[in-house]
Short mmCIF file of C-alpha atoms and ligand atoms in Angstrom, two decimals:
data_model
loop_
_atom_site.label_atom_id
_atom_site.label_comp_id
_atom_site.label_asym_id
_atom_site.label_seq_id
_atom_site.Cartn_x
_atom_site.Cartn_y
_atom_site.Cartn_z
CA MET Z 1 153.73 209.45 105.14
CA LYS Z 2 153.98 212.40 107.53
CA SER Z 3 156.10 213.15 110.57
CA TYR Z 4 154.37 214.92 113.48
CA ALA Z 5 155.75 216.98 116.36
CA ILE Z 6 153.72 217.63 119.52
CA VAL Z 7 155.15 220.47 121.61
CA GLY Z 8 153.98 220.19 125.22
CA ALA Z 9 153.02 216.92 126.89
CA GLY Z 10 150.35 217.90 129.44
CA TYR Z 11 146.74 216.72 129.18
CA THR Z 12 146.35 218.45 125.80
CA GLY Z 13 149.55 217.17 124.14
CA LEU Z 14 148.78 213.67 125.34
CA SER Z 15 145.21 213.92 124.03
CA VAL Z 16 146.56 214.90 120.61
CA LEU Z 17 148.92 211.90 120.72
CA ALA Z 18 146.06 209.51 121.58
CA GLN Z 19 143.82 210.98 118.86
CA LEU Z 20 146.62 210.77 116.27
CA LEU Z 21 147.11 207.09 117.06
CA GLU Z 22 143.37 206.45 116.98
CA HIS Z 23 142.79 208.19 113.67
CA ALA Z 24 146.10 207.30 111.97
CA LYS Z 25 145.17 205.81 108.66
CA GLY Z 26 148.55 204.69 107.42
CA ASP Z 27 149.83 208.23 106.82
CA VAL Z 28 151.59 208.76 110.19
CA ALA Z 29 155.27 207.82 109.88
CA SER Z 30 156.47 209.20 113.20
CA ILE Z 31 155.36 211.20 116.24
CA THR Z 32 157.74 213.15 118.48
CA LEU Z 33 156.66 214.53 121.84
CA PHE Z 34 158.56 217.48 123.35
CA ASP Z 35 158.47 218.55 127.00
CA VAL Z 36 160.77 219.02 129.97
CA PRO Z 37 161.18 215.72 131.86
CA GLU Z 38 159.39 216.77 135.07
CA LYS Z 39 156.22 217.78 133.17
CA LEU Z 40 156.02 214.83 130.80
CA ALA Z 41 152.42 213.49 130.74
CA VAL Z 42 151.31 215.52 133.78
CA GLY Z 43 151.82 219.12 132.63
CA THR Z 44 151.25 221.88 135.17
CA ALA Z 45 147.97 220.86 136.76
CA PHE Z 46 148.58 217.19 137.53
CA ALA Z 47 152.27 217.10 138.51
CA GLU Z 48 153.43 215.54 141.81
CA ASP Z 49 152.81 218.00 144.64
CA VAL Z 50 151.12 218.16 148.04
CA SER Z 51 148.15 215.80 148.41
CA THR Z 52 145.86 218.67 149.46
CA ASN Z 53 145.89 220.00 145.86
CA LEU Z 54 142.57 218.50 144.81
CA LEU Z 55 140.97 218.02 141.41
CA ASN Z 56 138.12 220.49 141.02
CA ARG Z 57 135.94 217.77 139.50
CA PRO Z 58 135.07 214.40 141.06
CA VAL Z 59 136.38 211.08 139.77
CA ASN Z 60 133.47 210.38 137.40
CA SER Z 61 133.92 213.65 135.50
CA MET Z 62 137.70 213.33 134.94
CA TYR Z 63 138.67 211.24 131.92
CA PHE Z 64 141.26 210.88 129.18
CA ARG Z 65 139.95 208.79 126.26
CA GLU Z 66 136.31 208.39 127.34
CA ARG Z 67 134.05 209.00 130.32
CA GLY Z 68 134.68 206.57 133.16
CA ASP Z 69 138.23 205.58 132.20
CA PHE Z 70 139.83 207.35 135.21
CA GLY Z 71 137.46 205.62 137.66
CA ALA Z 72 138.03 202.25 135.98
CA TRP Z 73 141.83 202.72 136.17
CA LEU Z 74 141.62 203.62 139.87
CA ALA Z 75 139.57 200.50 140.56
CA ARG Z 76 142.10 198.32 138.71
CA HIS Z 77 145.24 199.90 140.18
CA ASP Z 78 144.15 200.41 143.76
CA PRO Z 79 141.53 197.72 144.45
CA LYS Z 80 142.34 197.79 148.19
CA ALA Z 81 141.52 201.50 148.51
CA PRO Z 82 138.24 201.91 146.63
CA VAL Z 83 137.14 205.48 145.87
CA THR Z 84 133.63 206.63 145.10
CA ASP Z 85 132.74 208.29 141.80
CA SER Z 86 131.97 211.49 143.68
CA ALA Z 87 135.35 211.76 145.48
CA PHE Z 88 137.64 214.75 144.86
CA LEU Z 89 141.10 213.18 144.61
CA PRO Z 90 144.58 214.75 144.71
CA ARG Z 91 145.49 216.17 141.30
CA ALA Z 92 148.68 214.10 141.21
CA ARG Z 93 146.54 210.93 141.19
CA PHE Z 94 145.14 212.01 137.83
CA GLY Z 95 148.73 212.70 136.74
CA GLN Z 96 149.64 209.07 137.55
CA PHE Z 97 146.72 207.99 135.38
CA LEU Z 98 148.04 210.18 132.55
CA CYS Z 99 151.53 208.61 132.89
CA HIS Z 100 149.85 205.24 132.44
CA GLN Z 101 148.10 206.62 129.33
CA LEU Z 102 151.44 207.73 127.90
CA ARG Z 103 152.80 204.19 128.29
CA GLU Z 104 149.68 202.83 126.56
CA CYS Z 105 150.21 205.25 123.67
CA GLN Z 106 153.83 204.10 123.33
CA GLN Z 107 152.68 200.49 123.04
CA GLN Z 108 149.92 201.42 120.61
CA ALA Z 109 152.41 203.29 118.38
CA ALA Z 110 154.72 200.25 118.36
CA SER Z 111 151.85 197.95 117.39
CA LEU Z 112 150.86 200.32 114.55
CA GLY Z 113 154.47 200.48 113.30
CA ILE Z 114 154.66 204.22 114.03
CA GLU Z 115 158.04 205.54 115.18
CA PHE Z 116 157.53 207.29 118.54
CA ASN Z 117 160.10 209.56 120.20
CA ILE Z 118 160.16 211.64 123.35
CA VAL Z 119 162.54 214.60 123.34
CA PRO Z 120 162.97 215.83 126.95
CA GLN Z 121 163.69 219.42 125.91
CA ARG Z 122 161.92 222.76 125.71
CA VAL Z 123 161.22 223.91 122.15
CA ILE Z 124 162.47 227.43 121.61
CA ASP Z 125 161.34 228.09 118.04
CA VAL Z 126 159.45 226.68 115.05
CA PHE Z 127 160.23 227.86 111.50
CA SER Z 128 158.08 227.27 108.45
CA LEU Z 129 160.21 226.10 105.47
CA GLU Z 130 159.02 225.40 101.94
CA THR Z 131 158.27 221.72 102.44
CA CYS Z 132 158.45 221.20 106.19
CA LEU Z 133 158.83 222.77 109.63
CA ARG Z 134 162.08 223.26 111.56
CA VAL Z 135 161.67 222.69 115.29
CA GLN Z 136 164.52 224.03 117.42
CA THR Z 137 165.14 222.88 121.01
CA GLU Z 138 167.05 224.69 123.75
CA ASP Z 139 170.17 222.54 123.23
CA GLY Z 140 170.42 224.08 119.74
CA THR Z 141 169.31 220.95 117.82
CA ASP Z 142 167.10 221.36 114.74
CA ARG Z 143 164.60 218.65 113.87
CA PHE Z 144 162.32 218.58 110.82
CA TYR Z 145 158.66 217.62 110.64
CA HIS Z 146 155.72 217.94 108.29
CA ARG Z 147 153.27 218.96 110.97
CA CYS Z 148 153.33 220.39 114.44
CA PHE Z 149 150.82 220.75 117.28
CA LEU Z 150 151.52 223.49 119.82
CA CYS Z 151 150.04 222.38 123.17
CA LEU Z 152 151.87 224.89 125.36
CA GLY Z 153 149.31 224.85 128.16
CA THR Z 154 148.91 227.26 130.99
CA ALA Z 155 151.37 229.92 132.12
CA THR Z 156 150.96 232.02 135.23
CA SER Z 157 150.44 235.78 135.04
CA HIS Z 158 153.92 237.04 135.74
CA ASP Z 159 155.02 239.33 138.47
CA PRO Z 160 151.92 241.60 138.81
CA TYR Z 161 153.64 243.86 141.41
CA GLY Z 162 157.13 243.99 139.85
CA LEU Z 163 158.75 242.01 142.69
CA ARG Z 164 160.91 239.66 140.62
CA HIS Z 165 164.41 239.11 142.08
CA GLN Z 166 163.26 240.21 145.58
CA PRO Z 167 164.31 237.68 148.23
CA GLY Z 168 161.18 236.04 149.65
CA TYR Z 169 159.12 236.49 146.46
CA TYR Z 170 157.84 233.44 144.52
CA ASP Z 171 156.47 234.11 141.04
CA SER Z 172 154.60 230.81 140.90
CA VAL Z 173 152.66 228.80 143.42
CA TRP Z 174 153.52 225.46 141.79
CA PRO Z 175 154.80 223.14 143.08
CA VAL Z 176 153.58 224.21 146.52
CA SER Z 177 155.88 221.60 148.08
CA CYS Z 178 158.96 223.53 146.82
CA LEU Z 179 158.07 226.84 148.51
CA ASP Z 180 160.50 227.56 151.33
CA ILE Z 181 158.17 228.63 154.17
CA THR Z 182 159.01 228.41 157.87
CA ARG Z 183 157.12 228.70 161.20
CA ASP Z 184 157.78 232.43 161.70
CA ASP Z 185 156.75 233.43 158.20
CA CYS Z 186 153.83 235.71 157.52
CA VAL Z 187 152.81 234.83 153.94
CA ALA Z 188 150.91 237.08 151.53
CA ILE Z 189 149.35 235.25 148.59
CA ILE Z 190 148.50 237.40 145.56
CA GLY Z 191 145.11 236.14 144.39
CA SER Z 192 142.10 234.52 146.04
CA ARG Z 193 141.08 231.85 143.57
CA LEU Z 194 141.82 228.13 143.39
CA SER Z 195 145.63 228.26 143.34
CA ALA Z 196 145.62 230.69 146.28
CA HIS Z 197 143.40 228.26 148.18
CA ASP Z 198 145.73 225.36 147.37
CA ALA Z 199 148.71 227.31 148.71
CA ALA Z 200 146.91 228.45 151.90
CA ILE Z 201 145.76 224.93 152.75
CA ALA Z 202 149.21 223.44 152.18
CA LEU Z 203 151.08 226.18 154.07
CA ALA Z 204 148.70 226.79 157.00
CA SER Z 205 150.46 224.43 159.37
CA LYS Z 206 153.91 225.66 158.35
CA CYS Z 207 153.66 229.40 158.95
CA ARG Z 208 152.35 232.01 161.37
CA LYS Z 209 149.79 233.90 159.29
CA ILE Z 210 148.45 233.96 155.72
CA TYR Z 211 146.80 236.79 153.76
CA PHE Z 212 144.97 236.58 150.44
CA LEU Z 213 145.46 239.81 148.48
CA SER Z 214 142.90 240.59 145.79
CA ARG Z 215 141.36 243.56 144.06
CA LYS Z 216 137.68 242.63 144.35
CA GLY Z 217 137.63 240.31 147.35
CA ALA Z 218 135.72 237.56 145.53
CA LEU Z 219 136.18 233.95 146.56
CA PRO Z 220 135.38 230.88 144.44
CA ARG Z 221 132.15 229.09 145.10
CA GLN Z 222 132.03 225.75 146.79
CA ILE Z 223 130.89 222.59 144.99
CA GLU Z 224 129.66 219.45 146.75
CA GLY Z 225 129.57 217.34 143.62
CA TYR Z 226 127.94 217.10 140.22
CA CYS Z 227 124.98 215.24 138.80
CA ASP Z 228 124.34 214.07 135.22
CA ILE Z 229 122.66 216.69 133.06
CA THR Z 230 121.54 216.34 129.46
CA PRO Z 231 121.31 219.82 127.90
CA GLN Z 232 117.79 220.66 126.66
CA ALA Z 233 117.90 224.26 125.41
CA PHE Z 234 121.49 225.52 125.28
CA THR Z 235 122.49 223.13 122.49
CA THR Z 236 124.46 223.53 119.27
CA ASP Z 237 121.24 222.79 117.33
CA GLU Z 238 119.42 225.66 119.06
CA ILE Z 239 122.35 228.01 118.46
CA ASP Z 240 122.42 227.05 114.77
CA ARG Z 241 118.66 227.56 114.56
CA LEU Z 242 119.02 231.10 115.97
CA LEU Z 243 121.81 231.81 113.51
CA VAL Z 244 119.71 230.70 110.56
CA ALA Z 245 116.68 232.67 111.81
CA HIS Z 246 118.52 235.94 112.63
CA GLY Z 247 121.71 235.76 110.58
CA ARG Z 248 123.74 236.40 113.76
CA ILE Z 249 123.71 235.60 117.44
CA THR Z 250 123.96 237.90 120.46
CA VAL Z 251 125.00 237.53 124.10
CA ALA Z 252 121.43 238.42 125.12
CA GLN Z 253 120.05 235.54 123.02
CA LEU Z 254 122.55 233.17 124.62
CA PHE Z 255 121.50 234.25 128.11
CA ARG Z 256 117.88 233.58 127.12
CA LEU Z 257 118.88 230.07 126.05
CA LEU Z 258 120.75 229.62 129.33
CA ARG Z 259 117.69 230.74 131.29
CA ARG Z 260 115.58 228.18 129.41
CA GLU Z 261 118.21 225.54 130.18
CA PHE Z 262 118.06 226.35 133.90
CA ASN Z 263 114.25 226.33 133.85
CA ALA Z 264 114.24 222.93 132.14
CA HIS Z 265 116.08 221.57 135.20
CA HIS Z 266 113.83 223.45 137.68
CA CYS Z 267 116.57 225.97 138.55
CA SER Z 268 116.67 229.76 138.44
CA LEU Z 269 119.49 231.46 136.54
CA SER Z 270 119.00 234.74 138.46
CA GLN Z 271 119.25 232.96 141.80
CA PHE Z 272 122.33 231.14 140.60
CA ILE Z 273 124.03 234.39 139.62
CA GLN Z 274 123.10 236.18 142.84
CA HIS Z 275 123.55 233.53 145.52
CA ALA Z 276 126.87 232.59 147.03
CA ASP Z 277 126.16 228.87 147.32
CA PRO Z 278 124.81 227.43 144.09
CA GLY Z 279 123.06 224.07 144.08
CA VAL Z 280 124.57 220.92 142.60
CA THR Z 281 122.16 221.03 139.64
CA ALA Z 282 123.10 224.61 138.69
CA MET Z 283 126.84 223.86 138.70
CA SER Z 284 126.23 220.62 136.82
CA ILE Z 285 124.38 222.51 134.09
CA LEU Z 286 127.43 224.73 133.52
CA LEU Z 287 129.75 221.72 133.53
CA ALA Z 288 127.57 219.99 130.93
CA LEU Z 289 127.69 223.12 128.73
CA ASN Z 290 131.50 223.49 128.54
CA ASN Z 291 131.72 222.46 124.89
CA THR Z 292 128.55 224.29 123.85
CA VAL Z 293 129.68 227.55 125.48
CA SER Z 294 132.88 227.28 123.45
CA TYR Z 295 130.83 226.61 120.29
CA ALA Z 296 128.56 229.59 121.01
CA TRP Z 297 131.61 231.83 121.52
CA ARG Z 298 132.88 230.98 118.03
CA LYS Z 299 129.52 232.07 116.58
CA LEU Z 300 129.55 235.50 118.27
CA SER Z 301 130.82 238.57 116.43
CA GLU Z 302 133.93 240.27 117.86
CA HIS Z 303 131.66 243.11 118.99
CA GLN Z 304 129.46 240.71 120.98
CA ARG Z 305 132.51 238.96 122.47
CA GLN Z 306 133.81 242.35 123.58
CA HIS Z 307 130.44 243.11 125.19
CA PHE Z 308 130.55 239.82 127.12
CA ILE Z 309 134.12 240.39 128.28
CA LEU Z 310 133.41 243.89 129.57
CA ARG Z 311 130.08 243.06 131.19
CA TRP Z 312 130.34 239.43 132.33
CA GLN Z 313 133.84 237.96 132.20
CA PRO Z 314 135.00 238.34 135.85
CA ARG Z 315 131.62 237.25 137.20
CA TRP Z 316 131.42 234.29 134.83
CA GLN Z 317 134.87 233.05 135.80
CA GLN Z 318 134.01 233.25 139.48
CA LEU Z 319 130.76 231.35 138.85
CA ARG Z 320 132.37 228.76 136.64
CA ILE Z 321 135.42 227.63 138.60
CA PRO Z 322 134.33 226.31 141.98
CA ILE Z 323 136.40 224.87 144.80
CA ALA Z 324 135.85 221.26 145.94
CA SER Z 325 133.92 221.20 149.21
CA PRO Z 326 136.62 219.40 151.29
CA ASN Z 327 139.03 222.26 150.55
CA ALA Z 328 136.36 224.96 150.88
CA GLU Z 329 135.70 223.71 154.41
CA LYS Z 330 139.42 223.88 155.26
CA ILE Z 331 139.58 227.47 154.02
CA ALA Z 332 136.47 228.42 156.01
CA ALA Z 333 138.11 226.96 159.15
CA LEU Z 334 141.29 228.97 158.50
CA PHE Z 335 139.23 232.18 158.19
CA ARG Z 336 137.34 231.36 161.39
CA SER Z 337 140.54 230.74 163.36
CA GLY Z 338 142.07 234.02 162.12
CA LYS Z 339 145.03 232.21 160.57
CA LEU Z 340 143.87 233.41 157.15
CA GLU Z 341 142.65 236.92 156.27
CA HIS Z 342 141.49 238.35 152.97
CA LEU Z 343 142.75 241.86 152.16
CA HIS Z 344 141.20 243.48 149.14
CA GLY Z 345 141.06 246.76 147.30
CA ASP Z 346 143.76 248.81 145.66
CA ILE Z 347 146.76 247.06 147.20
CA ALA Z 348 150.40 248.25 147.05
CA ILE Z 349 153.35 245.98 147.88
CA THR Z 350 156.71 247.57 148.70
CA PRO Z 351 159.85 245.46 149.21
CA ARG Z 352 161.85 246.23 152.39
CA ARG Z 353 165.33 245.15 153.44
CA GLN Z 354 163.64 242.07 154.85
CA GLY Z 355 160.14 241.21 153.72
CA PHE Z 356 157.43 243.39 152.20
CA THR Z 357 155.08 246.15 153.35
CA ILE Z 358 151.55 245.67 152.11
CA ALA Z 359 149.35 248.76 152.05
CA VAL Z 360 145.60 248.21 151.92
CA PRO Z 361 143.04 251.05 151.82
CA GLY Z 362 141.32 251.57 155.18
CA ARG Z 363 143.71 249.71 157.46
CA GLU Z 364 147.23 249.80 158.90
CA PRO Z 365 149.88 248.42 156.52
CA ILE Z 366 150.97 244.88 157.28
CA VAL Z 367 154.40 243.29 156.92
CA ALA Z 368 154.80 239.94 155.18
CA SER Z 369 158.04 237.95 155.09
CA LYS Z 370 157.07 236.01 151.94
CA VAL Z 371 154.92 236.91 148.93
CA ILE Z 372 153.60 234.23 146.56
CA ASN Z 373 152.05 235.01 143.18
CA ALA Z 374 148.88 232.95 142.68
CA SER Z 375 147.17 235.53 140.50
CA GLY Z 376 146.01 233.06 137.87
CA ILE Z 377 146.50 231.95 134.31
CA SER Z 378 147.83 234.35 131.71
CA SER Z 379 146.49 234.33 128.19
CA ALA Z 380 149.02 236.88 126.89
CA PRO Z 381 151.37 235.36 124.27
CA ALA Z 382 154.22 237.17 126.06
CA SER Z 383 153.85 234.66 128.92
CA TYR Z 384 154.62 231.80 126.48
CA PRO Z 385 158.14 232.38 125.09
CA LEU Z 386 157.61 230.15 122.02
CA ALA Z 387 154.29 231.80 121.12
CA GLN Z 388 155.88 235.21 121.62
CA ARG Z 389 158.64 234.35 119.12
CA LEU Z 390 156.06 233.30 116.53
CA VAL Z 391 154.13 236.54 117.09
CA GLN Z 392 157.32 238.61 116.75
CA ARG Z 393 158.07 236.96 113.39
CA GLY Z 394 154.49 237.46 112.15
CA MET Z 395 153.85 233.69 111.97
CA ALA Z 396 151.21 234.05 114.67
CA CYS Z 397 148.94 236.95 115.50
CA GLU Z 398 147.91 238.11 118.95
CA HIS Z 399 144.15 237.77 119.52
CA PRO Z 400 142.37 240.80 121.00
CA PHE Z 401 140.62 238.51 123.51
CA GLY Z 402 143.74 236.61 124.58
CA GLY Z 403 146.15 234.09 123.11
CA ILE Z 404 146.76 233.87 119.38
CA ARG Z 405 144.44 233.60 116.41
CA VAL Z 406 143.62 230.15 115.07
CA CYS Z 407 141.35 228.96 112.28
CA SER Z 408 138.23 228.00 114.21
CA ASP Z 409 137.60 224.82 112.14
CA SER Z 410 141.10 223.34 111.95
CA LEU Z 411 142.96 225.14 114.78
CA CYS Z 412 145.72 226.03 112.29
CA LEU Z 413 147.64 229.17 113.21
CA GLN Z 414 146.74 232.41 111.49
CA ASP Z 415 149.56 234.73 110.63
CA VAL Z 416 149.70 238.49 111.05
CA ALA Z 417 148.23 238.98 107.56
CA GLY Z 418 145.24 236.77 108.43
CA ARG Z 419 146.50 233.85 106.29
CA THR Z 420 146.24 230.28 107.55
CA VAL Z 421 149.69 228.88 108.36
CA SER Z 422 150.04 225.46 106.79
CA GLY Z 423 151.19 222.65 109.09
CA ILE Z 424 151.01 224.28 112.57
CA LYS Z 425 148.04 223.92 114.89
CA CYS Z 426 147.55 225.33 118.37
CA ILE Z 427 145.37 223.85 121.12
CA GLY Z 428 144.57 224.88 124.68
CA GLN Z 429 144.93 228.10 126.66
CA LEU Z 430 146.48 230.03 123.76
CA THR Z 431 143.25 229.58 121.75
CA VAL Z 432 141.18 231.33 124.44
CA GLY Z 433 140.35 234.26 122.11
CA ASP Z 434 138.68 231.94 119.59
CA TYR Z 435 137.45 229.14 121.91
CA TYR Z 436 136.89 230.95 125.23
CA ALA Z 437 136.21 228.08 127.66
CA VAL Z 438 139.58 226.35 127.35
CA GLY Z 439 140.39 225.81 131.04
CA ASN Z 440 138.71 222.42 131.31
CA ILE Z 441 139.39 218.95 129.97
CA ASP Z 442 136.11 218.74 128.01
CA VAL Z 443 137.03 221.49 125.56
CA LEU Z 444 140.70 220.39 125.40
CA HIS Z 445 139.59 216.85 124.59
CA SER Z 446 137.28 218.10 121.81
CA GLN Z 447 139.94 220.44 120.45
CA ALA Z 448 142.49 217.60 120.29
CA ARG Z 449 140.08 215.48 118.27
CA GLN Z 450 139.11 218.36 116.00
CA ALA Z 451 142.75 219.29 115.39
CA VAL Z 452 143.65 215.72 114.43
CA ILE Z 453 140.72 214.99 112.12
CA SER Z 454 140.52 218.39 110.38
CA GLY Z 455 142.56 219.51 107.35
CA TRP Z 456 146.05 221.06 107.39
CA HIS Z 457 145.82 223.67 104.63
CA ASP Z 458 148.87 221.95 103.09
CA THR Z 459 150.79 223.75 100.37
CA PRO Z 460 151.30 221.60 97.23
CA LEU Z 461 155.02 221.24 98.11
CA ALA Z 462 154.31 220.11 101.66
CA GLU Z 463 151.77 217.59 100.33
CA CYS Z 464 154.47 215.58 98.57
CA ALA Z 465 157.41 216.13 100.98
CA GLN Z 466 158.97 213.25 102.92
CA GLY Z 467 160.16 213.48 106.52
CA GLU Z 468 163.82 213.93 107.39
CA GLU Z 469 165.86 214.78 110.49
CA ARG Z 470 169.18 216.52 110.69
C1 LIG V 501 146.65 224.37 139.01
C2 LIG V 501 145.63 223.91 138.03
C3 LIG V 501 144.68 222.98 138.42
C4 LIG V 501 143.74 222.52 137.53
N1 LIG V 501 142.84 221.59 137.93
C5 LIG V 501 141.98 221.08 137.05
C6 LIG V 501 141.07 220.04 137.44
O1 LIG V 501 141.05 219.63 138.57
N2 LIG V 501 140.23 219.55 136.50
C7 LIG V 501 140.24 220.02 135.21
O2 LIG V 501 139.46 219.55 134.38
N3 LIG V 501 141.07 221.02 134.84
C8 LIG V 501 141.93 221.55 135.72
N4 LIG V 501 142.76 222.55 135.34
C9 LIG V 501 142.64 223.09 133.99
C10 LIG V 501 143.82 222.56 133.21
O3 LIG V 501 144.43 223.69 132.66
C11 LIG V 501 143.47 221.56 132.14
O4 LIG V 501 142.59 220.59 132.61
C12 LIG V 501 144.68 220.83 131.56
O5 LIG V 501 145.42 220.13 132.49
C13 LIG V 501 145.58 221.75 130.77
O6 LIG V 501 146.46 220.93 130.07
P1 LIG V 501 147.48 221.50 129.01
O7 LIG V 501 148.23 220.34 128.48
O8 LIG V 501 146.78 222.35 128.03
O9 LIG V 501 148.41 222.46 129.86
P2 LIG V 501 149.60 222.17 130.87
O10 LIG V 501 149.19 221.22 131.91
O11 LIG V 501 150.08 223.51 131.29
O12 LIG V 501 150.72 221.47 129.97
C14 LIG V 501 151.42 222.15 128.97
C15 LIG V 501 152.78 221.52 128.82
O13 LIG V 501 153.48 222.15 127.76
C16 LIG V 501 154.84 222.24 128.12
N5 LIG V 501 155.45 223.30 127.33
C17 LIG V 501 155.13 224.60 127.29
N6 LIG V 501 155.93 225.26 126.44
C18 LIG V 501 156.78 224.34 125.93
C19 LIG V 501 157.86 224.41 124.99
N7 LIG V 501 158.21 225.57 124.42
N8 LIG V 501 158.54 223.28 124.70
C20 LIG V 501 158.19 222.08 125.27
N9 LIG V 501 157.17 221.97 126.17
C21 LIG V 501 156.48 223.09 126.48
C22 LIG V 501 154.82 222.53 129.61
O14 LIG V 501 156.05 222.15 130.22
C23 LIG V 501 153.65 221.66 130.07
O15 LIG V 501 154.05 220.40 130.49
C24 LIG V 501 143.72 223.02 136.22
C25 LIG V 501 144.68 223.97 135.83
C26 LIG V 501 145.62 224.40 136.71
C27 LIG V 501 146.63 225.41 136.26
#
């Protein structure tokens, strides 16, 4: 019988918990879930915050155990306020659904006779011992487990302009409701993607003026909704067939498959890439391919991955992560009214005694009283203190394309010498180098399942060890 630790209780940690309970075949003695109390079950994305923070996918494409479960839960829990499948709801609503899922998991564990614990603490380190793992929390307690899943989630890129400790600077946009913004404030938001939009919409009525600051000036695309798509050409079977035929696969071959996929649905890939407003079908194709894109990435050589990152990465991210149309319309209205402006280029931010001077090429500097960092998700292990410790001790190895290296079949960590670390698996944003498309629930859901059902590379000693806690 094995004892399991799950570090991080956002969507991913919870998915691992549900999969462990589903696939437990009498060998799970106990499961312990670690996270800080305010993030338990909801993580970063789905925590309580302003109601204008919307899910970027409609009700029918958000799920936990299986497609449709979120919509079914909404219908059961709020029968007086029916929502359509195509509605874009506040993110916190999905968080409430996840809290319900956590309670269901607790009951399921009890009915299976599995001991289930929640430790409301941050984990600061994990050590690999001969027969087990030592998990250390910030209160200095050591606990011992046979196996551990690291589901550390998403961390923001930290302090891109070196403004930490300056009064009026916020290093994170979440929760938007905790930002101290007043009527006279002129707010500069670093970034112009989804989180920047969330902040602008929530703060527009509270301040005088808002600026987006970005290097390239790109804005996310708008999405009206999604339709059901069954992939025809860009499938794992086709990718395997190419691999067998050519012995390797290239980015160019994948784009050819993607073009065939678009054609099969009477869409043009070139038009999609060039035009600002993609159709529902085009965006739905990309949504339907989340898992296959991740699969294809694992089949590419490091050289081909490098080629994609240099040539396509920024464009792909802008194409892939759209903004829900209700919020896109609010942002358009803010631009029209002049309340919101987008400054882009090689921007410099200098702190003053009060506020900040923002220098933008080709125009007079502006003065902002508050600066908020919404520059996006970091995939550098340094942004995840626990991952950083493992890298420093050689137990994990930084991936050249972000995050840390994992075994692509089992998601077990790989150490600095390229050996598989027995007993520790990593899921989510930190596997971006090996899995690429990890910023969506489809890939996280698949990873959780794969991590639970795949092997652990157990050492003979760990195979026969029993759980204990000290
Ligand atoms: C603002 C935002 C909005 C998003 N909106 C959507 C959306 O609408 N639809 C969608 O499909 N996807 C969305 N995403 C993508 C999102 O990343 C995933 O869908 C998913 O929620 C990620 O879950 P996670 O558990 O991997 O990460 P997180 O939600 O970040 O959870 C990780 C958890 O690990 C905990 N943790 C980290 N380190 C430790 C430690 N050392 N000890 C203990 N606990 C630790 C954190 O406290 C956190 O609770 C959004 C992402 C963000 C950032």
